Amino acid sequence: MNPAQEEAVEHQNGPLLVLAGAGSGKTRVITHRIARLMERGVPAHMICALTFTNKAAGEMAERVSHLIKERRLGGREHGKGIVISTFHSFGLMVLGRERKSLGGTFTIFDQGDCLSAVKEILSRTDAGKKFDAAAIVTRISNAKNAFISAEEFAEREGDDYDEMTKLVYPRYQSALKSFRAFDFDDLVCEVGRLWKEREDIRDRWQKEFLYVLVDEYQDTNRAQLEVLRLLSDRHKNICVVGDDDQSIYAWRGADVRNILDFDEQFPGAKVVKLEQNYRSTAPILAVANAVIAKRADSKYKKSLFTDKPGGEKVRLGVAASPEAEAAYVARELRRIIREEGRKPKDCAILYRSNGQAKLLEEQLREQGVAYRMIGGQQFFERKEVKDILAYLKVALNRADEISLRRVLNYPPRGIGDTTVEKLSQHALGKGWSMWEAIERVDGLDGIPTGAREGCAQLERIVSDLRKQLMVDRAKASSVARDLCQVIGLRKDIDHTSTSTNAATRRWSNVEGILGVFARREARVTAKGQDDTAERELMSFLHSLTLQMDTEEEDPGNVVTLSTLHGSKGLEFDVVFLIGCEEGLIPHQRTLDVKASDTTVQDVEEERRLFYVGVTRARQRLDMTRCKFRVSRGKPMPRTPCRFLMDIPDELIEPFEVKDAAMMTTDAMQEQATNLLAMLNSLGGKT
């Protein structure tokens, strides 16, 4: 370790802020710090490390386990009991253990469930149909991330959407309570509220964890800050590692002030800077430093450096059009893969907006370059997977109305929208849950015979599922497989898919979730645990909601296409950063903001986003921009990105991107020259 890393690892008690520049070995610091604490006698179960993705948590846990075994710490248990997880998984653990204080078993709503709940509320609200439900969900989510309750939100001034949110937010919370459900944001917010309101519960958790460590601290929101403050308030042993230069998620609630004001939130904090970069070459770091040095909102200045000699100069290409830009990138990728032997998986194309990817995809296909796009539909968001999970959730919690509505008429069993509305009205009028209305459907007016039979069929299916899971204690994998047969899922998929390939792909998703259950059961069995109890299965269903980044298949040896936001945490030997123009980066939405203070903050976040893109490159960085882009049918001149203006000329190698016509002419000239040379070499032999 270098001196700065060692200083962070050796710090014992009290708050610690580690400002870790891009590629400076922050994960190494966290893992070695955990091992050092254990060397000093801190019990493993009193250490809690939090991060943001399942992938990051898994990698951290693996490295900690290796260090513990290597140093022979923790005896035969090898550090068993350390909590290394995402914030939301940690919140789920807390809420699960405190479920008696929260009213018992609960369900976790994903984004689709939340959207359905809000749509239902809007449909019953005067003028509600005029509003976009997704925008209301976003406002509620932002409020929760800022630790603002429905009552506090009602006191705020705002636009028409804020006014509608004031009406929907409390009703949405009441709906969650009646469904015995929490949404994704509640996994953090409700922990904070529980600890604020219940000193006895807070005291117990403070005693449980003596040391708290946080990765990617610049991405925390106000609710997460509140949880961390309450958890560490007794002992003050909180170590956070992050980089304010890489704070790029304000749009989803992250607050850069959390890291900038850490010393105010946690008085007496020690600050350590990690500036030695182990990822990129010196020319790339020089460009990154030049861009980030112009930050207007920086409190902690850092300058990355490396002891690696040499490296290619950063190149800036100017193309006539987006088509020429995309063609250049695809051709160059094809060339370096075939001629230089670069691995496709070590190459990436980064852009500000998803709309920029279309031309790239066309050109990559034309050049025969395989690729993957980050940000496609996640495994657990696929329809077939959600349908199976919804059946199991209803079997365990019949108050989960969102899951119930999902499977009520799937596959079709004669329960149309009109019947669903009548069932809902009967339930509302009599104070029943939706499930109770289904159970008593024979006594309700206005329900067609076919729909009554459909309700009875659903009741039998769900009752049988409950019996298998809760009485027979059958394995979830076999129960789910039987369910697919009972409801005729394969037949429905074949019937409703647009092609044979689509049907095959959809059924592979079904096999995928069955495989997830089987692998989980094998792991639990290996640990000697009972995997069929109701509570254990519900806990597992909860955890699936939080595993959006873990079940995707390995994309293989292909080029990566990603937005700049999606590239955070990744690194590649070769990076093409395209569209370096005003209106793309910084984005036009940022430039259109009227309030001057907001504009400054948003533009500075765009600067940090550009910096993130630059620092993804290990060995080669090509940046490109266009002279013209078509807008409303007319070619419009484009202005270079302002962040390019902050880079000294001597750090950049400019070049002109040739369009397809010029490339064709050049290729013909080259072929003619080669043919002439060949004829000359033959001489009189012809």
XYZ file of C-alpha atoms in Angstrom:
686
model
C 0.000 0.000 0.000
C 1.090 3.575 -0.598
C 1.434 5.941 2.422
C -2.028 7.494 2.016
C -3.729 4.088 1.782
C -1.822 2.891 4.827
C -2.835 5.994 6.797
C -6.509 5.263 6.077
C -6.177 1.583 6.978
C -4.347 2.233 10.246
C -6.817 4.852 11.546
C -8.609 3.274 14.513
C -11.433 5.235 16.165
C -13.533 8.228 15.260
C -14.939 9.459 11.939
C -12.740 9.093 8.850
C -13.262 10.524 5.369
C -11.200 8.880 2.625
C -11.311 10.962 -0.560
C -10.433 8.351 -3.155
C -9.764 9.604 -6.670
C -10.692 7.464 -9.675
C -8.616 4.273 -9.835
C -6.851 4.974 -6.541
C -7.590 1.644 -4.833
C -10.508 2.559 -2.591
C -11.855 -1.007 -2.338
C -8.387 -2.150 -1.287
C -8.479 0.414 1.527
C -11.892 -0.722 2.784
C -11.080 -4.436 2.703
C -7.671 -4.013 4.320
C -9.187 -1.727 6.948
C -11.710 -4.442 7.866
C -8.913 -7.003 8.154
C -6.845 -4.569 10.277
C -9.754 -3.987 12.661
C -10.063 -7.741 13.141
C -6.309 -8.011 13.730
C -6.799 -5.520 16.558
C -9.454 -7.716 18.118
C -12.706 -6.240 16.802
C -15.251 -9.099 16.498
C -16.340 -9.736 12.915
C -20.035 -9.434 13.748
C -19.512 -5.868 15.002
C -18.341 -4.639 11.569
C -20.799 -3.355 8.961
C -19.737 -2.333 5.436
C -22.273 -0.787 3.053
C -22.184 -0.054 -0.668
C -24.640 0.422 -3.550
C -24.695 -2.616 -5.836
C -24.849 -6.343 -5.235
C -21.837 -6.756 -7.504
C -19.734 -4.339 -5.438
C -20.870 -5.966 -2.184
C -20.045 -9.422 -3.543
C -16.581 -8.397 -4.686
C -15.886 -6.712 -1.350
C -17.023 -9.774 0.607
C -14.846 -12.039 -1.523
C -11.754 -9.902 -1.016
C -12.373 -9.592 2.720
C -12.786 -13.360 2.996
C -9.488 -13.880 1.160
C -7.656 -11.448 3.452
C -9.114 -13.030 6.575
C -8.055 -16.503 5.487
C -4.648 -15.249 4.375
C -4.012 -13.627 7.755
C -5.713 -16.480 9.641
C -8.164 -14.175 11.370
C -11.384 -15.179 13.071
C -10.377 -18.766 13.728
C -12.281 -21.460 11.870
C -15.184 -19.097 11.174
C -13.001 -16.842 8.959
C -14.848 -13.666 9.795
C -18.347 -15.093 9.780
C -20.841 -12.449 10.806
C -19.417 -9.414 9.018
C -22.257 -7.547 7.330
C -21.214 -6.526 3.812
C -24.219 -5.489 1.774
C -26.029 -2.773 -0.105
C -27.911 -0.100 1.825
C -31.224 -1.608 0.763
C -30.265 -5.160 1.696
C -29.137 -3.863 5.069
C -32.458 -2.053 5.476
C -34.323 -5.232 4.585
C -32.351 -7.100 7.244
C -33.226 -4.481 9.868
C -36.924 -4.359 8.951
C -37.078 -8.147 8.825
C -35.679 -8.517 12.323
C -37.968 -5.762 13.609
C -41.067 -7.043 11.809
C -43.010 -7.486 15.062
C -42.686 -3.762 15.694
C -43.859 -3.154 12.121
C -46.958 -5.365 12.187
C -45.623 -8.708 10.944
C -44.900 -10.139 7.498
C -44.505 -7.649 4.665
C -43.980 -7.526 0.891
C -41.445 -5.467 -1.051
C -42.818 -3.508 -4.012
C -40.625 -3.035 -7.058
C -40.890 -0.057 -9.418
C -43.688 -1.642 -11.444
C -45.720 -2.359 -8.312
C -45.329 1.236 -7.146
C -46.426 2.532 -10.525
C -49.520 0.317 -10.445
C -50.453 1.564 -6.982
C -50.125 5.216 -7.997
C -52.108 4.650 -11.215
C -54.915 3.143 -9.150
C -54.935 6.172 -6.820
C -54.888 8.623 -9.746
C -57.788 6.812 -11.404
C -59.887 7.503 -8.296
C -58.850 11.149 -8.056
C -60.556 14.074 -9.741
C -58.307 15.255 -12.608
C -55.864 12.454 -11.732
C -55.939 11.015 -15.252
C -54.298 14.189 -16.551
C -51.078 13.366 -14.720
C -48.270 10.970 -15.600
C -48.128 8.316 -12.872
C -44.391 7.749 -13.383
C -43.701 11.436 -12.674
C -45.705 11.209 -9.436
C -43.798 8.069 -8.413
C -40.530 9.924 -9.061
C -41.592 12.844 -6.858
C -42.590 10.515 -4.036
C -39.291 8.656 -4.387
C -37.323 11.917 -4.342
C -39.178 13.001 -1.217
C -38.373 9.736 0.553
C -34.727 9.925 -0.492
C -34.626 13.410 1.000
C -36.227 11.976 4.164
C -39.369 14.063 3.674
C -42.629 12.543 4.908
C -46.032 12.985 3.255
C -46.974 15.485 5.975
C -43.787 17.506 5.419
C -44.221 17.391 1.647
C -47.729 18.861 1.983
C -46.233 22.068 3.392
C -44.024 22.729 0.346
C -44.700 25.068 -2.569
C -44.506 23.637 -6.071
C -45.969 23.172 -9.536
C -49.111 21.289 -10.563
C -47.357 17.925 -10.268
C -46.213 18.755 -6.753
C -49.771 19.689 -5.858
C -51.056 16.348 -7.147
C -48.234 14.567 -5.319
C -49.404 16.196 -2.075
C -52.719 14.448 -2.627
C -51.325 11.093 -3.786
C -48.371 10.661 -1.395
C -50.395 10.082 1.831
C -52.883 7.835 0.001
C -49.979 5.879 -1.475
C -48.519 5.385 2.001
C -51.914 4.231 3.282
C -52.146 1.768 0.383
C -48.713 0.344 1.210
C -49.763 -0.071 4.810
C -52.993 -1.862 3.858
C -51.057 -4.146 1.485
C -48.498 -4.807 4.257
C -45.822 -3.627 1.857
C -42.757 -1.397 1.665
C -41.374 0.123 -1.504
C -37.687 0.200 -2.404
C -37.090 3.622 -0.824
C -38.783 2.518 2.412
C -35.981 0.007 2.983
C -33.849 2.983 3.964
C -36.424 5.587 5.036
C -38.388 3.319 7.365
C -35.199 2.198 9.108
C -34.352 5.851 9.763
C -37.857 6.604 11.044
C -37.932 3.485 13.215
C -34.603 4.383 14.820
C -35.667 7.993 15.369
C -38.945 7.004 17.009
C -37.809 3.958 18.984
C -34.777 4.666 21.150
C -34.732 1.076 22.451
C -34.474 -0.364 18.944
C -31.894 2.234 17.897
C -29.810 1.512 20.985
C -29.783 -2.208 20.212
C -28.498 -1.684 16.668
C -25.893 0.853 17.783
C -24.505 -1.738 20.195
C -24.523 -4.413 17.503
C -22.199 -2.570 15.106
C -19.124 -0.920 16.584
C -17.569 0.002 13.212
C -19.398 1.228 10.115
C -17.736 1.534 6.699
C -19.328 3.031 3.575
C -18.177 2.750 -0.037
C -19.125 5.274 -2.771
C -20.199 7.749 -0.101
C -20.658 10.519 -2.686
C -23.730 8.624 -3.929
C -25.617 8.691 -0.602
C -28.877 10.587 -0.216
C -30.270 12.377 2.846
C -32.186 9.324 4.072
C -29.036 7.189 3.938
C -27.109 9.901 5.759
C -29.749 9.849 8.497
C -29.449 6.057 8.863
C -25.650 6.277 9.061
C -25.784 9.126 11.555
C -28.169 7.242 13.826
C -26.263 3.958 13.562
C -22.880 5.483 14.411
C -24.062 8.115 16.892
C -22.970 6.132 19.962
C -19.374 5.256 18.998
C -18.631 7.674 16.088
C -16.591 4.965 14.355
C -17.697 5.659 10.813
C -15.332 5.460 7.849
C -16.611 6.664 4.490
C -14.772 6.295 1.190
C -15.807 8.258 -1.859
C -14.943 10.862 -4.459
C -16.819 14.146 -4.689
C -15.422 14.462 -8.238
C -17.530 11.436 -9.213
C -20.856 12.476 -7.675
C -23.181 12.079 -10.692
C -26.497 10.808 -9.345
C -28.287 13.908 -8.055
C -31.200 13.067 -10.385
C -31.944 9.995 -8.260
C -31.446 11.662 -4.896
C -27.691 11.573 -4.247
C -26.506 14.688 -2.425
C -22.890 15.755 -2.993
C -23.128 17.869 0.175
C -23.042 14.656 2.218
C -19.389 14.124 1.349
C -18.447 17.804 1.164
C -19.934 18.473 4.625
C -18.825 15.214 6.247
C -16.630 17.042 8.745
C -19.659 19.102 9.820
C -21.979 16.089 10.138
C -19.291 14.141 12.002
C -17.133 16.652 13.927
C -13.485 15.819 14.426
C -13.274 13.754 11.245
C -9.871 12.834 9.864
C -9.483 13.391 6.107
C -7.184 11.282 3.910
C -6.740 11.833 0.162
C -5.916 9.000 -2.238
C -4.471 10.570 -5.399
C -2.171 7.898 -6.831
C -3.965 6.292 -9.770
C -3.382 2.638 -10.664
C -5.679 2.532 -13.701
C -4.874 5.098 -16.376
C -1.818 6.361 -18.225
C -0.334 9.799 -17.524
C -1.781 11.466 -20.678
C -5.316 10.365 -19.742
C -4.872 11.573 -16.148
C -3.580 14.928 -17.386
C -6.794 15.459 -19.331
C -8.926 14.332 -16.376
C -7.115 16.682 -13.991
C -7.485 19.623 -16.396
C -11.254 19.103 -16.625
C -11.953 18.594 -12.922
C -9.646 21.423 -11.802
C -12.238 23.886 -13.145
C -14.950 22.666 -10.741
C -16.795 25.589 -9.196
C -18.196 23.644 -6.223
C -15.118 21.767 -5.022
C -14.078 21.818 -1.371
C -11.317 19.209 -1.581
C -8.839 19.614 -4.434
C -7.239 16.421 -5.763
C -4.784 15.821 -8.594
C -4.390 12.259 -9.841
C -0.927 10.979 -10.685
C 0.665 7.710 -11.748
C 4.147 6.238 -11.672
C 3.508 4.446 -14.981
C 5.680 5.921 -17.778
C 4.476 6.653 -21.320
C 1.046 6.211 -22.824
C -0.822 7.318 -25.955
C -1.863 10.932 -26.239
C -5.600 11.549 -25.910
C -7.142 12.114 -29.349
C -10.013 14.426 -30.318
C -11.774 13.712 -33.595
C -14.069 16.142 -35.383
C -16.708 14.537 -37.624
C -18.991 16.198 -40.138
C -22.072 14.385 -38.811
C -23.245 11.794 -36.274
C -23.267 9.219 -39.092
C -19.599 9.895 -39.824
C -18.809 9.803 -36.104
C -20.490 6.411 -35.626
C -18.872 5.009 -38.783
C -15.420 6.068 -37.582
C -15.848 4.481 -34.152
C -17.103 1.205 -35.633
C -14.296 1.062 -38.242
C -11.631 1.866 -35.688
C -12.926 -0.742 -33.273
C -12.905 -3.333 -36.053
C -9.342 -2.345 -36.939
C -7.870 -2.460 -33.441
C -9.602 -5.772 -32.723
C -8.362 -7.405 -35.931
C -5.007 -5.716 -36.431
C -3.877 -4.866 -32.904
C -5.374 -7.918 -31.232
C -7.468 -5.930 -28.751
C -10.131 -7.936 -26.974
C -13.632 -6.565 -27.628
C -14.476 -6.808 -23.904
C -11.651 -4.341 -23.196
C -13.266 -1.670 -25.404
C -16.190 0.656 -24.730
C -18.180 3.446 -26.358
C -19.608 5.997 -23.930
C -22.249 8.650 -24.576
C -24.453 11.057 -22.626
C -27.879 9.920 -23.875
C -29.309 6.571 -24.974
C -30.524 8.127 -28.225
C -26.920 8.332 -29.432
C -26.642 4.540 -29.492
C -28.869 3.840 -32.510
C -26.340 4.910 -35.166
C -23.571 3.119 -33.293
C -25.508 -0.139 -33.282
C -26.128 0.103 -37.027
C -22.462 0.720 -37.792
C -21.181 -1.953 -35.408
C -23.467 -4.526 -37.012
C -22.283 -3.444 -40.450
C -18.658 -3.851 -39.383
C -19.342 -7.201 -37.714
C -18.380 -5.996 -34.224
C -20.288 -7.792 -31.443
C -21.526 -5.577 -28.619
C -23.716 -5.353 -25.557
C -25.675 -2.408 -24.213
C -25.715 -1.613 -20.518
C -29.143 -0.596 -19.298
C -31.413 -3.119 -21.009
C -34.312 -4.798 -19.265
C -33.130 -6.532 -16.116
C -33.793 -10.213 -15.498
C -36.185 -9.737 -12.587
C -38.172 -7.127 -14.542
C -39.072 -9.584 -17.322
C -42.757 -10.387 -17.494
C -42.560 -14.166 -17.103
C -40.312 -13.866 -14.064
C -42.532 -11.267 -12.395
C -45.636 -13.396 -13.034
C -44.192 -16.426 -11.232
C -42.920 -14.326 -8.337
C -46.314 -12.607 -8.054
C -48.097 -15.968 -7.599
C -45.688 -16.935 -4.826
C -46.018 -13.531 -3.136
C -49.817 -13.785 -3.119
C -49.596 -17.286 -1.667
C -47.558 -15.959 1.249
C -49.268 -12.583 1.642
C -52.804 -12.374 0.256
C -52.969 -8.706 1.252
C -50.430 -7.972 -1.517
C -53.005 -6.481 -3.849
C -50.523 -5.387 -6.515
C -49.240 -8.927 -7.011
C -52.811 -10.213 -6.816
C -53.971 -7.866 -9.556
C -51.052 -9.026 -11.704
C -52.128 -12.684 -11.624
C -55.880 -12.198 -11.256
C -56.461 -12.822 -14.943
C -53.131 -14.283 -16.021
C -53.207 -16.525 -17.856
C -56.709 -15.389 -18.956
C -59.508 -16.914 -16.841
C -62.475 -14.694 -17.699
C -61.835 -11.889 -15.188
C -61.937 -8.710 -17.273
C -61.225 -5.114 -16.301
C -64.907 -4.466 -15.556
C -65.007 -7.373 -13.100
C -61.785 -6.224 -11.449
C -63.295 -2.774 -10.970
C -66.477 -4.249 -9.453
C -64.456 -6.475 -7.099
C -62.472 -3.428 -6.063
C -65.637 -1.402 -5.413
C -67.168 -4.207 -3.308
C -63.932 -4.507 -1.307
C -63.743 -0.760 -0.754
C -67.382 -0.493 0.262
C -67.275 -3.376 2.722
C -63.807 -2.741 4.134
C -62.415 -5.969 2.713
C -59.139 -6.705 1.034
C -59.263 -7.610 -2.643
C -58.579 -11.247 -1.758
C -61.554 -11.317 0.608
C -63.739 -10.056 -2.240
C -62.494 -12.921 -4.428
C -63.217 -15.457 -1.670
C -66.794 -14.131 -1.339
C -67.420 -13.552 -5.042
C -70.508 -15.811 -5.115
C -72.311 -13.406 -2.811
C -71.496 -10.286 -4.809
C -73.813 -8.602 -7.323
C -72.870 -7.795 -10.905
C -70.169 -10.447 -11.361
C -70.606 -12.609 -14.520
C -70.671 -16.399 -14.173
C -67.419 -16.797 -16.125
C -65.652 -14.360 -13.847
C -66.970 -16.152 -10.729
C -65.531 -19.407 -12.080
C -62.242 -17.619 -12.810
C -62.076 -16.312 -9.242
C -62.772 -19.787 -7.883
C -60.024 -21.187 -10.087
C -57.524 -18.588 -8.856
C -58.523 -19.263 -5.246
C -57.845 -22.986 -5.728
C -54.443 -22.308 -7.313
C -53.358 -19.937 -4.552
C -54.710 -22.181 -1.789
C -52.807 -25.131 -3.237
C -49.632 -23.034 -3.402
C -50.067 -22.035 0.245
C -50.560 -25.646 1.251
C -47.455 -26.817 -0.611
C -45.296 -24.031 0.792
C -46.621 -23.691 4.341
C -48.016 -27.135 5.223
C -46.201 -29.639 3.013
C -43.044 -27.471 3.234
C -42.180 -28.250 -0.362
C -39.212 -26.650 -2.094
C -40.019 -23.417 -3.879
C -38.335 -24.611 -7.090
C -40.658 -27.626 -7.394
C -43.702 -25.582 -6.335
C -42.933 -22.972 -8.985
C -42.384 -25.635 -11.663
C -45.727 -27.261 -10.784
C -47.353 -23.829 -10.925
C -46.141 -23.342 -14.504
C -47.874 -26.589 -15.484
C -51.105 -25.839 -13.597
C -51.591 -22.422 -15.197
C -50.358 -23.586 -18.625
C -47.602 -20.991 -18.767
C -45.657 -22.609 -21.609
C -48.763 -22.806 -23.755
C -49.614 -19.155 -23.086
C -46.076 -18.037 -23.916
C -46.131 -19.968 -27.193
C -49.543 -18.510 -28.045
C -48.765 -14.851 -27.222
C -45.156 -14.572 -28.464
C -44.494 -12.818 -31.765
C -42.147 -15.546 -33.022
C -40.710 -18.943 -32.160
C -37.445 -17.299 -31.130
C -39.313 -14.908 -28.845
C -41.193 -17.806 -27.236
C -37.939 -19.698 -26.697
C -36.333 -16.644 -25.149
C -39.306 -16.036 -22.844
C -39.379 -19.651 -21.702
C -35.637 -19.491 -20.984
C -36.495 -16.664 -18.580
C -38.875 -19.043 -16.788
C -36.172 -21.711 -16.605
C -33.849 -18.993 -15.346
C -35.970 -18.123 -12.310
C -36.516 -21.812 -11.542
C -32.747 -22.165 -11.630
C -32.375 -19.240 -9.216
C -34.637 -21.062 -6.740
C -32.751 -24.342 -7.178
C -29.338 -22.710 -6.655
C -30.586 -20.918 -3.578
C -31.957 -24.159 -2.135
C -28.643 -25.912 -2.777
C -26.774 -23.144 -0.938
C -29.150 -23.254 2.023
C -28.999 -27.050 2.198
C -25.191 -26.933 2.148
C -25.303 -24.615 5.157
C -27.618 -26.987 7.017
C -30.491 -24.481 7.133
C -34.204 -25.099 6.672
C -35.121 -23.552 3.332
C -38.860 -24.259 3.248
C -40.228 -22.241 6.165
C -42.695 -19.507 5.264
C -40.528 -16.767 6.728
C -37.404 -17.983 4.951
C -39.128 -18.069 1.570
C -40.640 -14.624 2.048
C -37.206 -13.305 2.990
C -35.812 -14.799 -0.199
C -38.573 -13.242 -2.314
C -37.737 -9.901 -0.705
C -34.075 -10.326 -1.552
C -34.865 -11.066 -5.199
C -36.289 -7.563 -5.509
C -32.858 -6.239 -4.544
C -30.820 -8.434 -6.894
C -31.327 -6.550 -10.129
C -27.621 -6.629 -11.031
C -26.616 -10.182 -10.187
C -28.473 -12.669 -12.368
C -27.546 -11.398 -15.834
C -25.540 -13.787 -17.942
C -21.897 -13.029 -18.736
C -22.075 -11.030 -21.997
C -18.854 -12.625 -23.196
C -16.105 -11.065 -25.288
C -18.007 -8.111 -26.779
C -17.688 -4.332 -26.952
C -19.618 -2.373 -24.302
C -21.991 0.471 -25.192
C -23.035 2.557 -22.209
C -24.272 5.919 -21.088
C -21.811 7.844 -18.963
C -24.005 7.211 -15.922
C -24.046 3.475 -16.640
C -20.257 3.330 -16.968
C -19.608 4.343 -13.365
C -17.463 1.699 -11.681
C -16.296 0.169 -14.969
C -12.940 0.460 -16.737
C -11.617 -0.461 -20.177
C -8.309 -0.437 -22.039
C -9.869 1.570 -24.885
C -12.660 4.136 -24.536
C -14.442 6.158 -27.222
C -16.206 9.138 -25.616
C -18.535 10.475 -28.311
C -20.795 13.509 -28.699
C -18.554 16.002 -26.869
C -20.780 18.962 -27.729
C -22.842 21.569 -25.943
C -26.382 20.289 -25.550
C -25.201 16.710 -25.162
C -22.602 17.153 -22.425
C -23.611 19.284 -20.603
C -27.096 18.139 -21.534
C -29.562 20.652 -22.943
C -31.923 20.082 -19.997
C -29.192 21.424 -17.744
C -28.631 24.477 -19.920
C -32.369 25.236 -20.042
C -32.721 25.550 -16.258
C -33.702 29.102 -15.352
C -32.533 29.422 -11.730
C -28.876 30.460 -11.815
C -27.905 28.596 -8.634
C -29.449 25.350 -9.938
C -27.757 25.853 -13.300
C -24.330 26.046 -11.653
C -24.952 22.889 -9.632
C -26.280 20.961 -12.623
C -23.467 22.036 -14.947
C -20.926 21.029 -12.321
C -22.532 17.595 -12.105
C -22.237 17.354 -15.894
C -18.539 18.226 -15.522
C -18.143 15.410 -13.017
C -19.965 13.104 -15.428
C -17.509 14.016 -18.198
C -14.653 13.351 -15.777
C -16.088 9.915 -15.000
C -16.095 9.124 -18.718
C -12.458 10.174 -19.158
C -11.275 8.144 -16.164
C -12.878 4.911 -17.438
C -9.958 4.604 -19.914
C -6.839 2.667 -18.989
C -4.646 2.955 -22.086
C -6.349 4.833 -24.910
C -9.003 7.554 -24.997
C -10.598 8.899 -28.174
C -13.067 11.773 -27.833
C -15.234 12.824 -30.766
C -17.631 15.613 -31.636
C -19.709 16.603 -34.651
C -19.776 19.814 -36.684
C -23.486 19.411 -37.500
C -26.494 17.489 -36.213
C -29.940 17.407 -37.756
C -32.612 19.179 -35.711
C -36.190 19.396 -36.985
C -35.075 18.274 -40.402
C -32.281 20.842 -40.762
C -28.510 20.473 -40.188
C -27.560 22.707 -37.286
C -23.998 23.685 -36.383
C -22.715 22.288 -33.093
C -20.510 23.952 -30.495
C -17.679 22.000 -28.856
C -18.361 20.878 -25.303
C -17.236 23.527 -22.820
C -15.225 20.939 -20.917
C -13.003 20.443 -23.977
C -12.133 24.121 -23.720
C -10.613 23.480 -20.288
C -8.051 21.047 -21.687
C -4.714 22.620 -22.789
C -3.989 22.134 -26.500
C -0.724 20.316 -25.811
C -2.611 17.472 -24.073
C -4.763 16.672 -27.127
C -4.001 15.209 -30.551
C -6.698 16.536 -32.907
C -7.737 14.793 -36.118
C -10.405 15.049 -38.791
C -12.849 12.156 -39.048
C -13.274 11.191 -42.692
C -16.784 10.452 -43.883
C -17.749 7.295 -45.772
C -17.332 8.863 -49.226
C -13.796 10.039 -48.447
C -12.970 6.618 -47.021
C -14.212 4.940 -50.214
C -12.060 7.225 -52.379
C -9.027 6.595 -50.190
C -9.625 2.853 -50.315
C -9.856 2.934 -54.133
C -6.628 4.939 -54.385
C -4.909 2.482 -52.051
C -6.124 -0.484 -54.117
C -4.912 1.191 -57.332
C -1.503 1.889 -55.809
C -1.182 -1.701 -54.618
C -2.211 -3.045 -58.040
C 0.332 -0.799 -59.799
C 3.075 -1.935 -57.434
C 2.189 -5.572 -58.075
C 2.317 -5.062 -61.868
C 5.671 -3.306 -61.622
C 7.068 -6.170 -59.547
C 6.031 -8.662 -62.234
C 7.952 -6.710 -64.887
C 8.487 -8.642 -68.096
C 6.928 -11.784 -66.647
C 3.450 -10.715 -67.711
